[in-house]
Coordinates of C-alpha atoms in Angstrom, one line a residue:
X1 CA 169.3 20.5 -77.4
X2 CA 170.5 18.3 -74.3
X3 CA 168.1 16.9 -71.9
X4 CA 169.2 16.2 -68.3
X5 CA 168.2 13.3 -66.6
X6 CA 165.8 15.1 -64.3
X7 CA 164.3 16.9 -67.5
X8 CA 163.3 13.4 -68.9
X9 CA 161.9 12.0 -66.1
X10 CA 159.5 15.2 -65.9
X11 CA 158.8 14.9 -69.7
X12 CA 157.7 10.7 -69.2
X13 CA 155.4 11.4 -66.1
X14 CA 153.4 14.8 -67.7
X15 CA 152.7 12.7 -70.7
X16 CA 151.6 9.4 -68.5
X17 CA 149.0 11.9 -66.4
X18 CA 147.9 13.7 -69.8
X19 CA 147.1 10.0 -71.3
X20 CA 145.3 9.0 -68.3
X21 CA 143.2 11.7 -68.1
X22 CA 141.8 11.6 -71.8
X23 CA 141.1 8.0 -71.5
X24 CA 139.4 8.4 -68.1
X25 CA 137.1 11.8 -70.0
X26 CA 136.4 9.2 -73.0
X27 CA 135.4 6.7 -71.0
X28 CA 132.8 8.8 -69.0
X29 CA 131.2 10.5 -71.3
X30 CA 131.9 9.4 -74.8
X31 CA 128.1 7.5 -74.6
X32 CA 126.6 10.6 -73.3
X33 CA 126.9 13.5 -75.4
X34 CA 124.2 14.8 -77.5
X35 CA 124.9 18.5 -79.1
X36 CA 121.1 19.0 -79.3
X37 CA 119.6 21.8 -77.1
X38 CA 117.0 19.9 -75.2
X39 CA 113.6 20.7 -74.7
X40 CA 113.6 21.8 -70.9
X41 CA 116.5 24.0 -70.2
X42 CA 117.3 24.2 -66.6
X43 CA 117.3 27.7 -64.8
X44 CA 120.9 29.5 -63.6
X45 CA 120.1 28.1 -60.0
X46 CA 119.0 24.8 -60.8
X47 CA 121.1 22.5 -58.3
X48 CA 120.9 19.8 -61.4
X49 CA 122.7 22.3 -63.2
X50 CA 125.8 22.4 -61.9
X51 CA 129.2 20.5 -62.9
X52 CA 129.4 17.1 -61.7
X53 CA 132.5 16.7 -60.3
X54 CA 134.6 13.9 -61.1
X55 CA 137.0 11.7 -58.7
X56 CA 140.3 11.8 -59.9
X57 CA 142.0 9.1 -58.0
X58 CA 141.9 6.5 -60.1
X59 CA 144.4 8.7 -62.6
X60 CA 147.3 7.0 -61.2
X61 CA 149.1 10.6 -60.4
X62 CA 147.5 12.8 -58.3
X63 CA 147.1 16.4 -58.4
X64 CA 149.5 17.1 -55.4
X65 CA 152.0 15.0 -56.3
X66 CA 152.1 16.4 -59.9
X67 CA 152.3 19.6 -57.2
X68 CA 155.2 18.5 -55.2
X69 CA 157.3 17.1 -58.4
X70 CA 157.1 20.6 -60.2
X71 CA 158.2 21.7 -57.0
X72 CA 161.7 20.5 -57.0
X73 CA 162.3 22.3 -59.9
X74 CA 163.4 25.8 -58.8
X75 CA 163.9 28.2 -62.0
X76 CA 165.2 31.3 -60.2
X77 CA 168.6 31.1 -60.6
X78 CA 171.0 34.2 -60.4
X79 CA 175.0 35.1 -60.5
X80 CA 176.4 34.9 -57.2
X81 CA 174.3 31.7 -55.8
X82 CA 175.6 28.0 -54.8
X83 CA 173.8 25.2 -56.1
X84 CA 174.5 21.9 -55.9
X85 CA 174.4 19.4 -58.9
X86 CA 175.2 16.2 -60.5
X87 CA 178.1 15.7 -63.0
X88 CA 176.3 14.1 -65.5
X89 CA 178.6 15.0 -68.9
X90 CA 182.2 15.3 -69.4
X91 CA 183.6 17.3 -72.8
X92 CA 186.5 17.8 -73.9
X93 CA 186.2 22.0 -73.1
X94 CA 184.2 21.5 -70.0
X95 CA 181.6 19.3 -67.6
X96 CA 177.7 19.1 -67.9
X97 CA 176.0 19.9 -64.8
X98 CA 172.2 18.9 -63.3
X99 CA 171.0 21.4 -61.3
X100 CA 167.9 21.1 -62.0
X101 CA 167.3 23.8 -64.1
X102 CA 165.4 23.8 -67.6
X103 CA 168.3 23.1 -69.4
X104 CA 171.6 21.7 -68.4
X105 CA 173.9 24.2 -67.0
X106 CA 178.2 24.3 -68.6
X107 CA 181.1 24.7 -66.3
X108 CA 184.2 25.3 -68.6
X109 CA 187.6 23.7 -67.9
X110 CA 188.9 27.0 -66.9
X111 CA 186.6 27.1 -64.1
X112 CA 186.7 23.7 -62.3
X113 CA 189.7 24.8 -60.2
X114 CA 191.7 27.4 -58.1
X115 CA 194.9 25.3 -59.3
X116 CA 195.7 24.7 -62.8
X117 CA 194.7 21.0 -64.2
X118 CA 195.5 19.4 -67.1
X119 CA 192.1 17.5 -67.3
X120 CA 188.2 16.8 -66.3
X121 CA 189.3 14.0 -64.5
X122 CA 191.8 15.0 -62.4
X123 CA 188.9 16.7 -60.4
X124 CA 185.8 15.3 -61.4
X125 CA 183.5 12.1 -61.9
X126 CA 180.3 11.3 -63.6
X127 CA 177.7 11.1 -61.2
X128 CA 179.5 13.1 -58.5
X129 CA 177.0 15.6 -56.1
X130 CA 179.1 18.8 -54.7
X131 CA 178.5 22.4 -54.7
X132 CA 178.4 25.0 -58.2
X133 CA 178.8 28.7 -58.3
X134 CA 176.9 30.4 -60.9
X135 CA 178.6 32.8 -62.9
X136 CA 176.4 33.8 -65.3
X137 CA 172.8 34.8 -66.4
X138 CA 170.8 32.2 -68.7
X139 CA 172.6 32.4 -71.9
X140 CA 170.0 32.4 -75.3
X141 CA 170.3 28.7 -75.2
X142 CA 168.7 29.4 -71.1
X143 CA 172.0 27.8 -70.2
X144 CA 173.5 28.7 -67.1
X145 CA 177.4 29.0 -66.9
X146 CA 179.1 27.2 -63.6
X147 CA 181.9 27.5 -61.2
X148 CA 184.3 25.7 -58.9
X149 CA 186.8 28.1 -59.1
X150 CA 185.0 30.8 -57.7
X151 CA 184.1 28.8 -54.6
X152 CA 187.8 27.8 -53.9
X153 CA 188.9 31.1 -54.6
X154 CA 186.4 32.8 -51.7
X155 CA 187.3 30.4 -49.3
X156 CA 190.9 30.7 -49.8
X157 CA 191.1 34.6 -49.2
X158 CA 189.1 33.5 -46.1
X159 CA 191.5 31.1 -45.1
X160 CA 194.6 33.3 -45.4
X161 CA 192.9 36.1 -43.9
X162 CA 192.4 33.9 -40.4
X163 CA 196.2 33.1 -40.5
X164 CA 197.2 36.3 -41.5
X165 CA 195.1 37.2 -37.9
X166 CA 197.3 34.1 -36.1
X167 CA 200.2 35.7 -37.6
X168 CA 201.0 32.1 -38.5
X169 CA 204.3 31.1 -40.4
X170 CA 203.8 29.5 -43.7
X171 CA 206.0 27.4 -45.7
X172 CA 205.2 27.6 -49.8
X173 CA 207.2 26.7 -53.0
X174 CA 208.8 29.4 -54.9
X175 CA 207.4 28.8 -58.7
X176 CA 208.7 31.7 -60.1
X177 CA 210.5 34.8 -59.9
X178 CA 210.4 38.1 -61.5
X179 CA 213.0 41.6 -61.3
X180 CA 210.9 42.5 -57.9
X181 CA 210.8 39.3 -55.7
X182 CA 209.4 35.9 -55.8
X183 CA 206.3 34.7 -56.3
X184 CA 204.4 31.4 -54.4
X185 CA 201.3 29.9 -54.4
X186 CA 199.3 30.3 -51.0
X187 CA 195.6 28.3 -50.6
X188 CA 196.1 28.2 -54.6
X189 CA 196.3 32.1 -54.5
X190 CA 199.2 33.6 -55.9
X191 CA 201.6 35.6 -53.2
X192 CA 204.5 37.6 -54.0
X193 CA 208.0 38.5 -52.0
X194 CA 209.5 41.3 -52.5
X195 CA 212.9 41.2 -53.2
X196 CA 213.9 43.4 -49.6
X197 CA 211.7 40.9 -48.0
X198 CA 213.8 37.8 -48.6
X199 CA 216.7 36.6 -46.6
X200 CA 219.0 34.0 -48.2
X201 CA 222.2 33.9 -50.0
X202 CA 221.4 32.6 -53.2
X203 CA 221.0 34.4 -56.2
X204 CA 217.0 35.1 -56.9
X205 CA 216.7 32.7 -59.7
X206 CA 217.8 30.1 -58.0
X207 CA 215.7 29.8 -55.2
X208 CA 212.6 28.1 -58.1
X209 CA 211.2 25.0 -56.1
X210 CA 212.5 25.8 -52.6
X211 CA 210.4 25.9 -49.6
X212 CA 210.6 29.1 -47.6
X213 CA 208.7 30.0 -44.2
X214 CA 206.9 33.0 -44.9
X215 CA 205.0 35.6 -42.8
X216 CA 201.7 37.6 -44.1
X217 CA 202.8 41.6 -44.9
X218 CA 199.6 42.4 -46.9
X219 CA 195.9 40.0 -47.3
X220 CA 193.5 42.3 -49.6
X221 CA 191.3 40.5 -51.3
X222 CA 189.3 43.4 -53.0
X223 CA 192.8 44.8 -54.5
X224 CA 194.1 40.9 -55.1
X225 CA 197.1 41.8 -53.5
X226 CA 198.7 39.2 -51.1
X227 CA 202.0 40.3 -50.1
X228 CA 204.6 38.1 -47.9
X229 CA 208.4 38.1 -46.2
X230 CA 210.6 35.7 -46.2
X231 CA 212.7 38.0 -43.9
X232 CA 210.5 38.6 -41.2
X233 CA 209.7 34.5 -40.7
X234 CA 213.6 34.4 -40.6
X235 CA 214.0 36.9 -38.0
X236 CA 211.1 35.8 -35.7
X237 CA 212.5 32.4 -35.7
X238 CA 215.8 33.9 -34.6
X239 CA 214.4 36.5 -32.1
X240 CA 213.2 33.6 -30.0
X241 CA 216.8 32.4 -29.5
X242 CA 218.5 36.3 -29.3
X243 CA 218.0 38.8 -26.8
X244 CA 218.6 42.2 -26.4
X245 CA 222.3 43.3 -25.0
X246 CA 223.6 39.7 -26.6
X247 CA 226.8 39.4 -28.7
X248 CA 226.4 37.6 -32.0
X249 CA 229.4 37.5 -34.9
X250 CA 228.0 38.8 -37.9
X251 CA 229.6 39.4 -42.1
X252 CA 228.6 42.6 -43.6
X253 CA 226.5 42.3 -46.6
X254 CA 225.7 45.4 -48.1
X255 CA 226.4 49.1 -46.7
X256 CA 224.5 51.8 -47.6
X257 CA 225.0 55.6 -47.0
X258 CA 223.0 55.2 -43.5
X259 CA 224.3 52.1 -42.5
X260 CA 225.6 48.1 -43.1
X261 CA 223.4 45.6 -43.2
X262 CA 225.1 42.2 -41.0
X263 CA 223.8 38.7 -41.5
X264 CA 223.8 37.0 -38.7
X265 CA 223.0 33.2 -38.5
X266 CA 221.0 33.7 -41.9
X267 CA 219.3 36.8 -40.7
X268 CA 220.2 40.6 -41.5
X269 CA 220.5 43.1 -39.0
X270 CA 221.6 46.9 -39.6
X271 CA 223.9 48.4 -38.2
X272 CA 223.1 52.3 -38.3
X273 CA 225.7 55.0 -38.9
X274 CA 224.9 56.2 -35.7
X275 CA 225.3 53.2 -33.9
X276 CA 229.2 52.0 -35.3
X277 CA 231.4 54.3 -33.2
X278 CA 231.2 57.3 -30.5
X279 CA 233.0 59.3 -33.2
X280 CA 231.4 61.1 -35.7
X281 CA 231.2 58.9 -39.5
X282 CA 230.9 60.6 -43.0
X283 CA 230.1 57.1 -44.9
X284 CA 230.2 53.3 -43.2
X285 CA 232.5 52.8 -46.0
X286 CA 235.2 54.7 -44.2
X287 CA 235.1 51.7 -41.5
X288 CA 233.5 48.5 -43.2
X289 CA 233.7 46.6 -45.8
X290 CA 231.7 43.8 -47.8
X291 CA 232.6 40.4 -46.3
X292 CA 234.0 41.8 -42.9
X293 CA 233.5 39.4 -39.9
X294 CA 232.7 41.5 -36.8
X295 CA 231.1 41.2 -33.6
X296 CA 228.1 43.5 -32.9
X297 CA 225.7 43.8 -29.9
X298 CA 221.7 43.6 -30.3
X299 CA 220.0 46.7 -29.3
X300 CA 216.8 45.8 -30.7
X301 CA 214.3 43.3 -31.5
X302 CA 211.3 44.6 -33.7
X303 CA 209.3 41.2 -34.4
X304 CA 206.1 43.2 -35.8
X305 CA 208.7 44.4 -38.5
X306 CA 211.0 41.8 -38.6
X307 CA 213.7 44.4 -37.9
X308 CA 217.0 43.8 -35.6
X309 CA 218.9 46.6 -35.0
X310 CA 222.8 46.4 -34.2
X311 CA 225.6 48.1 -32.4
X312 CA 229.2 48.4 -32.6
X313 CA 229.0 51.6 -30.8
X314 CA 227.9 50.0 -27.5
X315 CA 230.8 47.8 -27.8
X316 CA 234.0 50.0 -27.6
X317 CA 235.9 50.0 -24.7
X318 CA 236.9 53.8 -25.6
X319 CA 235.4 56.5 -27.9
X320 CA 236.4 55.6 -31.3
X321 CA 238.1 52.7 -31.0
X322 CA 236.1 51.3 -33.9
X323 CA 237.8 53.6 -36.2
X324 CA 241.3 53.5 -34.6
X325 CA 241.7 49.5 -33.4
X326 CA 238.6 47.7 -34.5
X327 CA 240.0 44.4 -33.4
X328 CA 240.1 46.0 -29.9
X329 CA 236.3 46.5 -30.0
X330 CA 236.6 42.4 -31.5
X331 CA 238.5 41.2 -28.3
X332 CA 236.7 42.9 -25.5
X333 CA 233.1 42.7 -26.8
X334 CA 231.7 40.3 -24.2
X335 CA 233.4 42.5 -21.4
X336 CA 231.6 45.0 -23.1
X337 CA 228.2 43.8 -23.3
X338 CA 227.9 42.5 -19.8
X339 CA 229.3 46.2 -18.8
X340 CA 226.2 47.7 -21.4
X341 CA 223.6 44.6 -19.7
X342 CA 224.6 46.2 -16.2
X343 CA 223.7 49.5 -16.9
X344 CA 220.4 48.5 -18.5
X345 CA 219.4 46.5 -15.3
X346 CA 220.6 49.4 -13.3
X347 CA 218.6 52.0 -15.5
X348 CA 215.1 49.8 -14.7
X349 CA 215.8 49.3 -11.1
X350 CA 215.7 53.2 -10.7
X351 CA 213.1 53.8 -13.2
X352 CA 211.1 51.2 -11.0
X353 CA 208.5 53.0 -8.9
X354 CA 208.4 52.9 -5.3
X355 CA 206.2 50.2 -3.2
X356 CA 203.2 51.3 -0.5
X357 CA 203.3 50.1 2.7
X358 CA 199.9 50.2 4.0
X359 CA 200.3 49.9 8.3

């Protein structure tokens, strides 16, 4: 059985006030004792009757400070509760803790960190004071079982939580990747990106060990999910140099059945079906195709959703031209756009209400 340092001490000063007080007793009465029943018995109420009382402070320990010692040992632990302690032990499967319990509580090396460590030492020292969670009921051994892990871990989901409020921009290492996205480390916690959610031309499995600026989709801590884009960190960092009604060049990536998806300057913007030409469109592949350098007008800018939406449409100097003489809709696309800016700025002047002149 292992004895903590605070155990011993407790042990050594019970046994010094239990020797005192037997020598003191033997000392006081040892000459006086007589088992006879003497002749005169007092009665009940006899004041000579009574006990004599002894003084005790020649003992050496008194009886409030054998009081105040017992005190400091607190024996109602419970799961859930934050203690602090004293490294006093290190083993090779874990670290012996004083926290002044009965017996020496055990924090396995599983549990002495949020992030993975090879060793003990890499985290702790003997003698070092800091805070325990405690995992566990008394075991048969009444061995309590300890955590640092658990406290890291709360205190990370409380820290991504208030920059998830900020809607702050993060930048983490991608450690691995898997068929759906990429997965980081955040606070120690583990964060995924789905694959629509990140923005860059290299190949998945190539992006292990880069740094990307990340924005929070999804903090839950009660479903341990911790969701993040790439994308939308991309496009809010390009927002704040776009505008709406601005003319960008842009290289289709991908086209889909209701649209082409454009990078533009590292960020992808679609280009609706609706939005490529006046004239009516089956399939964007009638008009695009992969790798296509174009020019395209922003319509929108959805920070919130990290979503920029694109225009040919706005850009053609007659209906249809994208479909008849797209390099038409190429050369006059600035005319174009400060034609399309016009009307906007026209369209909010009438829409703006009328002043009240008070005489």
């Amino acid at each position: 059985m292992t004895v903590t340092p605070s155990e011993a001490s407790a042990l050594e000063s019970t046994a010094e006030i239990a020797a005192d007080v037997d020598q003191a007793f033997d000392a006081d009465t040892a000459t006086d004792l007589d088992l006879a029943i003497p002749e005169e018995v007092p009665s009940a109420d006899d004041p000579s009757s009574r006990a004599v009382s002894r003084d005790l402070d020649g003992v050496g320990f008194t009886l409030d400070e054998f009081a105040a010692l017992l005190s400091k040992y607190d024996y109602n632990f419970k799961p859930g509760d934050v203690v602090n302690g004293t490294v006093f032990a290190m083993e090779p499967k874990g670290a012996m803790i004083d926290i002044g319990a009965k017996t020496a509580a055990f924090m396995p090396l599983q549990e002495v960190s949020i992030n993975r460590v090879e060793a003990l030492s890499d985290v702790l020292e003997p003698g070092e004071v800091r805070e325990f969670f405690i995992l566990s009921e008394e075991n048969e051994d009444g061995q309590l079982t300890l955590s640092i892990r658990r406290i890291e871990y709360q205190r990370a989901w409380e820290r991504v939580r208030q920059l998830q409020k900020e809607d702050a921009t993060i930048h983490s290492e991608v450690f691995a990747t898997n068929r759906g996205g990429a997965l980081v480390r955040v606070e120690g916690l583990r964060g995924f990106i789905p694959g629509s959610h990140i923005s860059t031309r290299k190949a998945k499995e190539e992006l292990v060990a880069d740094f990307l600026p990340l924005k929070f989709l999804e903090v839950d801590e009660e479903r341990n999910r911790l969701v993040l884009s790439h994308r939308r960190a991309l496009v809010e960092r390009k927002m704040n140099r776009l505008e709406v009604g601005e003319v960008v060049i842009g290289t289709v990536r991908g086209i889909k059945p209701y649209g082409a998806f454009i990078d533009i300057g590292g960020v992808s913007g679609l280009l609706h079906i609706s939005e490529i030409s006046h004239e009516h469109i089956e399939t964007p592949h009638t008009v695009l195709n992969v790798n296509d350098q174009m020019k395209v007008m922003i319509i929108d800018l959805d920070a919130e959703r990290g979503r920029i939406s694109l225009s040919t449409k706005a850009l053609e100097p007659e209906p249809g031209d994208m479909l008849t003489d797209p390099q038409k809709v190429f050369d006059k696309a600035e005319e174009m756009a400060a034609r399309y800016k016009q009307m906007l700025l026209e369209q909010a002047e009438d829409n703006e209400p009328m002043g009240v002149t008070l005489d």
